[in-house]
Amino acid sequence: MSYRVVHYINQFFAQIGGEEMAHIAPELREGAVGPGTAFDAAWNGEAKIVNTIICGDSHFAEHEKESKAQILAWVKEINPDLFIAGPAFNAGRYGYACANIALAVKEELGIPVLTGMYEENPGADLKDKVLIVATTNNAAGMRKAAPTMAKLAMKLMKGEKLGASCEDGYMNNGIRVNFFEKERGSRRAVKMLLNKLADKPFTTEYPMPSFDRVAPNPAVKDLSHAVVALCTSGGIVPKGNPDHIESSSASHYGEYCIAGVENLTPDKYETAHGGYDPVYANEDPDRVLPVDVMREFEREGKIGKLHDYFYTTVGNGTAVANAKKFAAEYAQKLKQAGVNAVIMTST
Amino acid sequence: MVKEIERAGIPVVHVCTVTPISMTVGANRIVPAIAIPHPLGNPALTPEEEYNLRKKIVNRALEALTTEVKDQTIFEV
């Protein structure tokens, strides 16, 4: 008898469609679909995907409660030996869905779960709560991810003891296990120090936690005299995308003058974002960057002034380090221009 | 990006649909939006209703900017 597995994937990996199909509700299918066949092959008959659950990424994000309830009901009825989700690589909503549905299955049904994604995926925030295999940031890494996930999945199904995160390929989940090292501490410490002095690579045994949080700034006192700027990760650009901001993994941001622009019309503006269905944003770009409303508030005197420039990029698989760099740079420009507050919109 | 703007000393509000991601990212003032492809709009409404909906969300964003917060706060619309 082989172990029974349920696999969760999104509309893209089910080959239903891209962003235009991201709204689809959960669907239950028999057997393996898409990446599931790679797991089945790796398990070689010892385990098998009995059902695949497919859900659109936007649907899960926008109807999380309903999606979870439906998926949990199916998984409960199937009662598999393991629930596996993804891998999601660097797809943000997909990773978020994988980690959250896996956590729900684990907590509500007590079934072992496993997922996989890139370390910067927002879903990886749950790595302390669900087992997440670290993958590359795009689907080209499937060949490497599938065997690692399959092997770890098998350990979970057999109830075997897991190795350390660096041995079994999952993200560090904060659990410490006692064991005897081959060399004593003083020797290891001296070795590490010698490597450090020689500029050679070394691995600390006690990484410091990094809490990158910025304390909130004081509130704006008098909005009626404040200059407010609009920024977005939703990819709104002048029609034709003059600076060629990439539709994913953006390498730069755009700075565009909107002095005298009353409202963003579809003949002059559009979105460059490749990570959501662009139809609605292209029909009326104010749906992402609300210039029309800000102008009304400016006329009414509710705000002092809408800043003459907006800053924009595409937040789609964009490296955190890049996003950080973009905003650090334009924040200085905003500051020099005397901007008092910023509204950032995200899709 | 919100964190970098905050770090530069400018109060910032994040208007977004998936608020848990905004929490992860570290935004301090968060206003939930309508949907991923149209955060500040809803094509199912009449243009007038849609404009009013957008006005409501931007208004809430401005309220968030004028409200003192100590920690990450979601301002429900």
PDB file of C-alpha atoms in Angstrom, chain A residues 52-219:
ATOM      1  CA  THR A  52      -4.937  17.848  -6.598  1.00  0.00           C
ATOM      2  CA  ILE A  53      -6.609  21.010  -5.341  1.00  0.00           C
ATOM      3  CA  ILE A  54      -6.338  24.031  -7.617  1.00  0.00           C
ATOM      4  CA  CYS A  55      -7.144  27.576  -6.550  1.00  0.00           C
ATOM      5  CA  GLY A  56      -6.583  30.940  -8.236  1.00  0.00           C
ATOM      6  CA  ASP A  57      -4.031  33.091  -6.381  1.00  0.00           C
ATOM      7  CA  SER A  58      -6.224  36.195  -6.276  1.00  0.00           C
ATOM      8  CA  HIS A  59      -9.207  34.114  -5.229  1.00  0.00           C
ATOM      9  CA  PHE A  60      -7.337  32.726  -2.232  1.00  0.00           C
ATOM     10  CA  ALA A  61      -6.035  36.145  -1.206  1.00  0.00           C
ATOM     11  CA  GLU A  62      -9.382  37.885  -1.581  1.00  0.00           C
ATOM     12  CA  HIS A  63     -11.604  35.091  -0.216  1.00  0.00           C
ATOM     13  CA  GLU A  64      -9.233  33.425   2.214  1.00  0.00           C
ATOM     14  CA  LYS A  65     -11.867  32.278   4.700  1.00  0.00           C
ATOM     15  CA  GLU A  66     -14.155  30.670   2.127  1.00  0.00           C
ATOM     16  CA  SER A  67     -11.265  29.121   0.176  1.00  0.00           C
ATOM     17  CA  LYS A  68      -9.782  27.608   3.327  1.00  0.00           C
ATOM     18  CA  ALA A  69     -13.144  26.205   4.462  1.00  0.00           C
ATOM     19  CA  GLN A  70     -13.738  24.510   1.101  1.00  0.00           C
ATOM     20  CA  ILE A  71     -10.224  23.086   0.869  1.00  0.00           C
ATOM     21  CA  LEU A  72     -10.254  21.857   4.472  1.00  0.00           C
ATOM     22  CA  ALA A  73     -13.583  20.098   3.860  1.00  0.00           C
ATOM     23  CA  TRP A  74     -12.109  18.244   0.882  1.00  0.00           C
ATOM     24  CA  VAL A  75      -8.879  17.323   2.660  1.00  0.00           C
ATOM     25  CA  LYS A  76     -10.816  16.127   5.692  1.00  0.00           C
ATOM     26  CA  GLU A  77     -12.887  13.803   3.537  1.00  0.00           C
ATOM     27  CA  ILE A  78      -9.901  12.454   1.595  1.00  0.00           C
ATOM     28  CA  ASN A  79      -7.890  12.106   4.837  1.00  0.00           C
ATOM     29  CA  PRO A  80      -4.447  11.793   3.183  1.00  0.00           C
ATOM     30  CA  ASP A  81      -1.144  10.880   4.859  1.00  0.00           C
ATOM     31  CA  LEU A  82       0.368  14.207   3.761  1.00  0.00           C
ATOM     32  CA  PHE A  83      -0.678  17.583   2.373  1.00  0.00           C
ATOM     33  CA  ILE A  84       1.895  19.182   0.073  1.00  0.00           C
ATOM     34  CA  ALA A  85       1.600  22.681  -1.470  1.00  0.00           C
ATOM     35  CA  GLY A  86       3.539  24.339  -4.271  1.00  0.00           C
ATOM     36  CA  PRO A  87       6.419  24.928  -4.634  1.00  0.00           C
ATOM     37  CA  ALA A  88       5.610  28.609  -5.108  1.00  0.00           C
ATOM     38  CA  PHE A  89       9.130  29.931  -5.836  1.00  0.00           C
ATOM     39  CA  ASN A  90       8.895  33.752  -5.655  1.00  0.00           C
ATOM     40  CA  ALA A  91       5.184  34.103  -6.510  1.00  0.00           C
ATOM     41  CA  GLY A  92       3.947  36.173  -3.571  1.00  0.00           C
ATOM     42  CA  ARG A  93       0.230  35.393  -3.449  1.00  0.00           C
ATOM     43  CA  TYR A  94       0.867  31.736  -4.327  1.00  0.00           C
ATOM     44  CA  GLY A  95       3.450  31.398  -1.552  1.00  0.00           C
ATOM     45  CA  TYR A  96       1.119  33.115   0.868  1.00  0.00           C
ATOM     46  CA  ALA A  97      -1.662  30.684  -0.106  1.00  0.00           C
ATOM     47  CA  CYS A  98       0.601  27.605   0.125  1.00  0.00           C
ATOM     48  CA  ALA A  99       1.893  28.472   3.599  1.00  0.00           C
ATOM     49  CA  ASN A 100      -1.495  29.484   4.980  1.00  0.00           C
ATOM     50  CA  ILE A 101      -3.487  26.541   3.628  1.00  0.00           C
ATOM     51  CA  ALA A 102      -0.762  24.148   4.795  1.00  0.00           C
ATOM     52  CA  LEU A 103      -0.885  25.684   8.271  1.00  0.00           C
ATOM     53  CA  ALA A 104      -4.687  25.353   8.345  1.00  0.00           C
ATOM     54  CA  VAL A 105      -4.508  21.668   7.335  1.00  0.00           C
ATOM     55  CA  LYS A 106      -1.870  21.016   9.986  1.00  0.00           C
ATOM     56  CA  GLU A 107      -3.698  22.819  12.773  1.00  0.00           C
ATOM     57  CA  GLU A 108      -7.294  21.899  11.959  1.00  0.00           C
ATOM     58  CA  LEU A 109      -6.849  18.346  10.696  1.00  0.00           C
ATOM     59  CA  GLY A 110      -3.562  17.256  12.268  1.00  0.00           C
ATOM     60  CA  ILE A 111      -2.212  16.027   8.925  1.00  0.00           C
ATOM     61  CA  PRO A 112       1.533  16.452   8.198  1.00  0.00           C
ATOM     62  CA  VAL A 113       2.177  19.284   5.737  1.00  0.00           C
ATOM     63  CA  LEU A 114       5.004  20.530   3.568  1.00  0.00           C
ATOM     64  CA  THR A 115       5.462  23.389   1.133  1.00  0.00           C
ATOM     65  CA  GLY A 116       8.300  25.040  -0.765  1.00  0.00           C
ATOM     66  CA  MET A 117       9.177  28.576  -1.867  1.00  0.00           C
ATOM     67  CA  TYR A 118      11.919  31.182  -2.186  1.00  0.00           C
ATOM     68  CA  GLU A 119      13.190  32.658   1.062  1.00  0.00           C
ATOM     69  CA  GLU A 120      11.986  36.182   0.224  1.00  0.00           C
ATOM     70  CA  ASN A 121       8.452  35.007  -0.579  1.00  0.00           C
ATOM     71  CA  PRO A 122       6.032  36.630   1.911  1.00  0.00           C
ATOM     72  CA  GLY A 123       4.620  33.150   2.587  1.00  0.00           C
ATOM     73  CA  ALA A 124       7.987  32.192   4.108  1.00  0.00           C
ATOM     74  CA  ASP A 125       7.024  34.321   7.084  1.00  0.00           C
ATOM     75  CA  LEU A 126       5.277  31.177   8.392  1.00  0.00           C
ATOM     76  CA  LYS A 127       8.456  29.070   8.335  1.00  0.00           C
ATOM     77  CA  ASP A 128       8.312  28.645  12.123  1.00  0.00           C
ATOM     78  CA  LYS A 129       4.862  27.106  11.847  1.00  0.00           C
ATOM     79  CA  VAL A 130       4.967  24.992   8.691  1.00  0.00           C
ATOM     80  CA  LEU A 131       7.853  23.117   7.132  1.00  0.00           C
ATOM     81  CA  ILE A 132       9.006  25.074   4.050  1.00  0.00           C
ATOM     82  CA  VAL A 133      11.663  23.859   1.645  1.00  0.00           C
ATOM     83  CA  ALA A 134      13.849  26.701   0.371  1.00  0.00           C
ATOM     84  CA  THR A 135      13.738  26.940  -3.437  1.00  0.00           C
ATOM     85  CA  THR A 136      15.195  29.240  -6.062  1.00  0.00           C
ATOM     86  CA  ASN A 137      13.193  32.316  -7.023  1.00  0.00           C
ATOM     87  CA  ASN A 138      11.761  30.923 -10.254  1.00  0.00           C
ATOM     88  CA  ALA A 139      10.240  27.752 -11.618  1.00  0.00           C
ATOM     89  CA  ALA A 140      13.506  26.788 -13.335  1.00  0.00           C
ATOM     90  CA  GLY A 141      14.460  25.505  -9.876  1.00  0.00           C
ATOM     91  CA  MET A 142      11.781  22.800 -10.002  1.00  0.00           C
ATOM     92  CA  ARG A 143      14.274  20.115 -10.891  1.00  0.00           C
ATOM     93  CA  LYS A 144      16.168  20.788  -7.692  1.00  0.00           C
ATOM     94  CA  ALA A 145      13.142  21.496  -5.499  1.00  0.00           C
ATOM     95  CA  ALA A 146      11.070  18.436  -6.426  1.00  0.00           C
ATOM     96  CA  PRO A 147      13.497  15.749  -5.130  1.00  0.00           C
ATOM     97  CA  THR A 148      14.229  17.712  -1.920  1.00  0.00           C
ATOM     98  CA  MET A 149      10.525  18.144  -1.212  1.00  0.00           C
ATOM     99  CA  ALA A 150       9.725  14.544  -2.175  1.00  0.00           C
ATOM    100  CA  LYS A 151      12.431  13.187   0.131  1.00  0.00           C
ATOM    101  CA  LEU A 152      11.359  15.319   3.068  1.00  0.00           C
ATOM    102  CA  ALA A 153       7.713  14.434   2.398  1.00  0.00           C
ATOM    103  CA  MET A 154       8.571  10.742   2.577  1.00  0.00           C
ATOM    104  CA  LYS A 155      10.294  11.247   5.931  1.00  0.00           C
ATOM    105  CA  LEU A 156       7.183  12.983   7.242  1.00  0.00           C
ATOM    106  CA  MET A 157       4.881  10.210   6.008  1.00  0.00           C
ATOM    107  CA  LYS A 158       7.057   7.510   7.526  1.00  0.00           C
ATOM    108  CA  GLY A 159       7.311   9.483  10.745  1.00  0.00           C
ATOM    109  CA  GLU A 160      11.111   9.501  10.543  1.00  0.00           C
ATOM    110  CA  LYS A 161      13.201  11.992  12.469  1.00  0.00           C
ATOM    111  CA  LEU A 162      14.114  15.070  10.414  1.00  0.00           C
ATOM    112  CA  GLY A 163      17.718  16.121   9.947  1.00  0.00           C
ATOM    113  CA  ALA A 164      18.881  19.682  10.602  1.00  0.00           C
ATOM    114  CA  SER A 165      17.428  22.341   8.302  1.00  0.00           C
ATOM    115  CA  CYS A 166      20.712  22.591   6.372  1.00  0.00           C
ATOM    116  CA  GLU A 167      20.754  18.807   5.849  1.00  0.00           C
ATOM    117  CA  ASP A 168      17.137  18.286   4.792  1.00  0.00           C
ATOM    118  CA  GLY A 169      16.737  21.536   2.838  1.00  0.00           C
ATOM    119  CA  TYR A 170      13.975  23.223   4.797  1.00  0.00           C
ATOM    120  CA  MET A 171      14.050  26.777   6.113  1.00  0.00           C
ATOM    121  CA  ASN A 172      15.303  27.188   9.643  1.00  0.00           C
ATOM    122  CA  ASN A 173      12.187  26.895  11.815  1.00  0.00           C
ATOM    123  CA  GLY A 174      13.721  28.025  15.077  1.00  0.00           C
ATOM    124  CA  ILE A 175      13.658  24.572  16.673  1.00  0.00           C
ATOM    125  CA  ARG A 176      16.898  23.655  18.432  1.00  0.00           C
ATOM    126  CA  VAL A 177      17.916  20.048  18.958  1.00  0.00           C
ATOM    127  CA  ASN A 178      20.648  18.833  21.305  1.00  0.00           C
ATOM    128  CA  PHE A 179      23.429  16.755  19.769  1.00  0.00           C
ATOM    129  CA  PHE A 180      27.125  16.023  20.268  1.00  0.00           C
ATOM    130  CA  GLU A 181      29.530  17.839  17.948  1.00  0.00           C
ATOM    131  CA  LYS A 182      32.622  15.982  16.749  1.00  0.00           C
ATOM    132  CA  GLU A 183      34.945  18.757  17.885  1.00  0.00           C
ATOM    133  CA  ARG A 184      34.801  20.628  21.136  1.00  0.00           C
ATOM    134  CA  GLY A 185      33.643  24.241  21.287  1.00  0.00           C
ATOM    135  CA  SER A 186      37.026  25.908  21.849  1.00  0.00           C
ATOM    136  CA  ARG A 187      38.462  24.217  18.773  1.00  0.00           C
ATOM    137  CA  ARG A 188      35.479  25.187  16.622  1.00  0.00           C
ATOM    138  CA  ALA A 189      35.626  28.792  17.845  1.00  0.00           C
ATOM    139  CA  VAL A 190      39.342  29.116  17.075  1.00  0.00           C
ATOM    140  CA  LYS A 191      38.815  27.632  13.601  1.00  0.00           C
ATOM    141  CA  MET A 192      36.037  30.105  12.940  1.00  0.00           C
ATOM    142  CA  LEU A 193      38.208  32.994  14.100  1.00  0.00           C
ATOM    143  CA  LEU A 194      41.125  31.895  11.913  1.00  0.00           C
ATOM    144  CA  ASN A 195      38.806  31.663   8.895  1.00  0.00           C
ATOM    145  CA  LYS A 196      37.416  35.076   9.647  1.00  0.00           C
ATOM    146  CA  LEU A 197      40.899  36.622   9.957  1.00  0.00           C
ATOM    147  CA  ALA A 198      41.878  35.007   6.659  1.00  0.00           C
ATOM    148  CA  ASP A 199      38.720  36.331   4.944  1.00  0.00           C
ATOM    149  CA  LYS A 200      37.607  32.760   4.370  1.00  0.00           C
ATOM    150  CA  PRO A 201      33.954  31.713   4.618  1.00  0.00           C
ATOM    151  CA  PHE A 202      32.731  30.533   8.010  1.00  0.00           C
ATOM    152  CA  THR A 203      29.324  29.734   9.460  1.00  0.00           C
ATOM    153  CA  THR A 204      28.295  31.078  12.796  1.00  0.00           C
ATOM    154  CA  GLU A 205      26.659  28.637  15.208  1.00  0.00           C
ATOM    155  CA  TYR A 206      24.526  31.349  16.700  1.00  0.00           C
ATOM    156  CA  PRO A 207      23.056  33.710  14.105  1.00  0.00           C
ATOM    157  CA  MET A 208      21.636  36.920  15.536  1.00  0.00           C
ATOM    158  CA  PRO A 209      17.953  37.457  14.824  1.00  0.00           C
ATOM    159  CA  SER A 210      17.305  40.346  12.466  1.00  0.00           C
ATOM    160  CA  PHE A 211      14.280  42.457  13.329  1.00  0.00           C
ATOM    161  CA  ASP A 212      14.045  45.048  10.630  1.00  0.00           C
ATOM    162  CA  ARG A 213      11.249  47.191  11.888  1.00  0.00           C
ATOM    163  CA  VAL A 214      10.981  50.944  11.609  1.00  0.00           C
ATOM    164  CA  ALA A 215       9.044  52.804  14.289  1.00  0.00           C
ATOM    165  CA  PRO A 216       6.075  54.798  12.996  1.00  0.00           C
ATOM    166  CA  ASN A 217       6.651  58.499  12.400  1.00  0.00           C
ATOM    167  CA  PRO A 218       4.488  61.025  14.230  1.00  0.00           C
ATOM    168  CA  ALA A 219       1.142  61.726  12.571  1.00  0.00           C
TER     169      ALA A 219
END
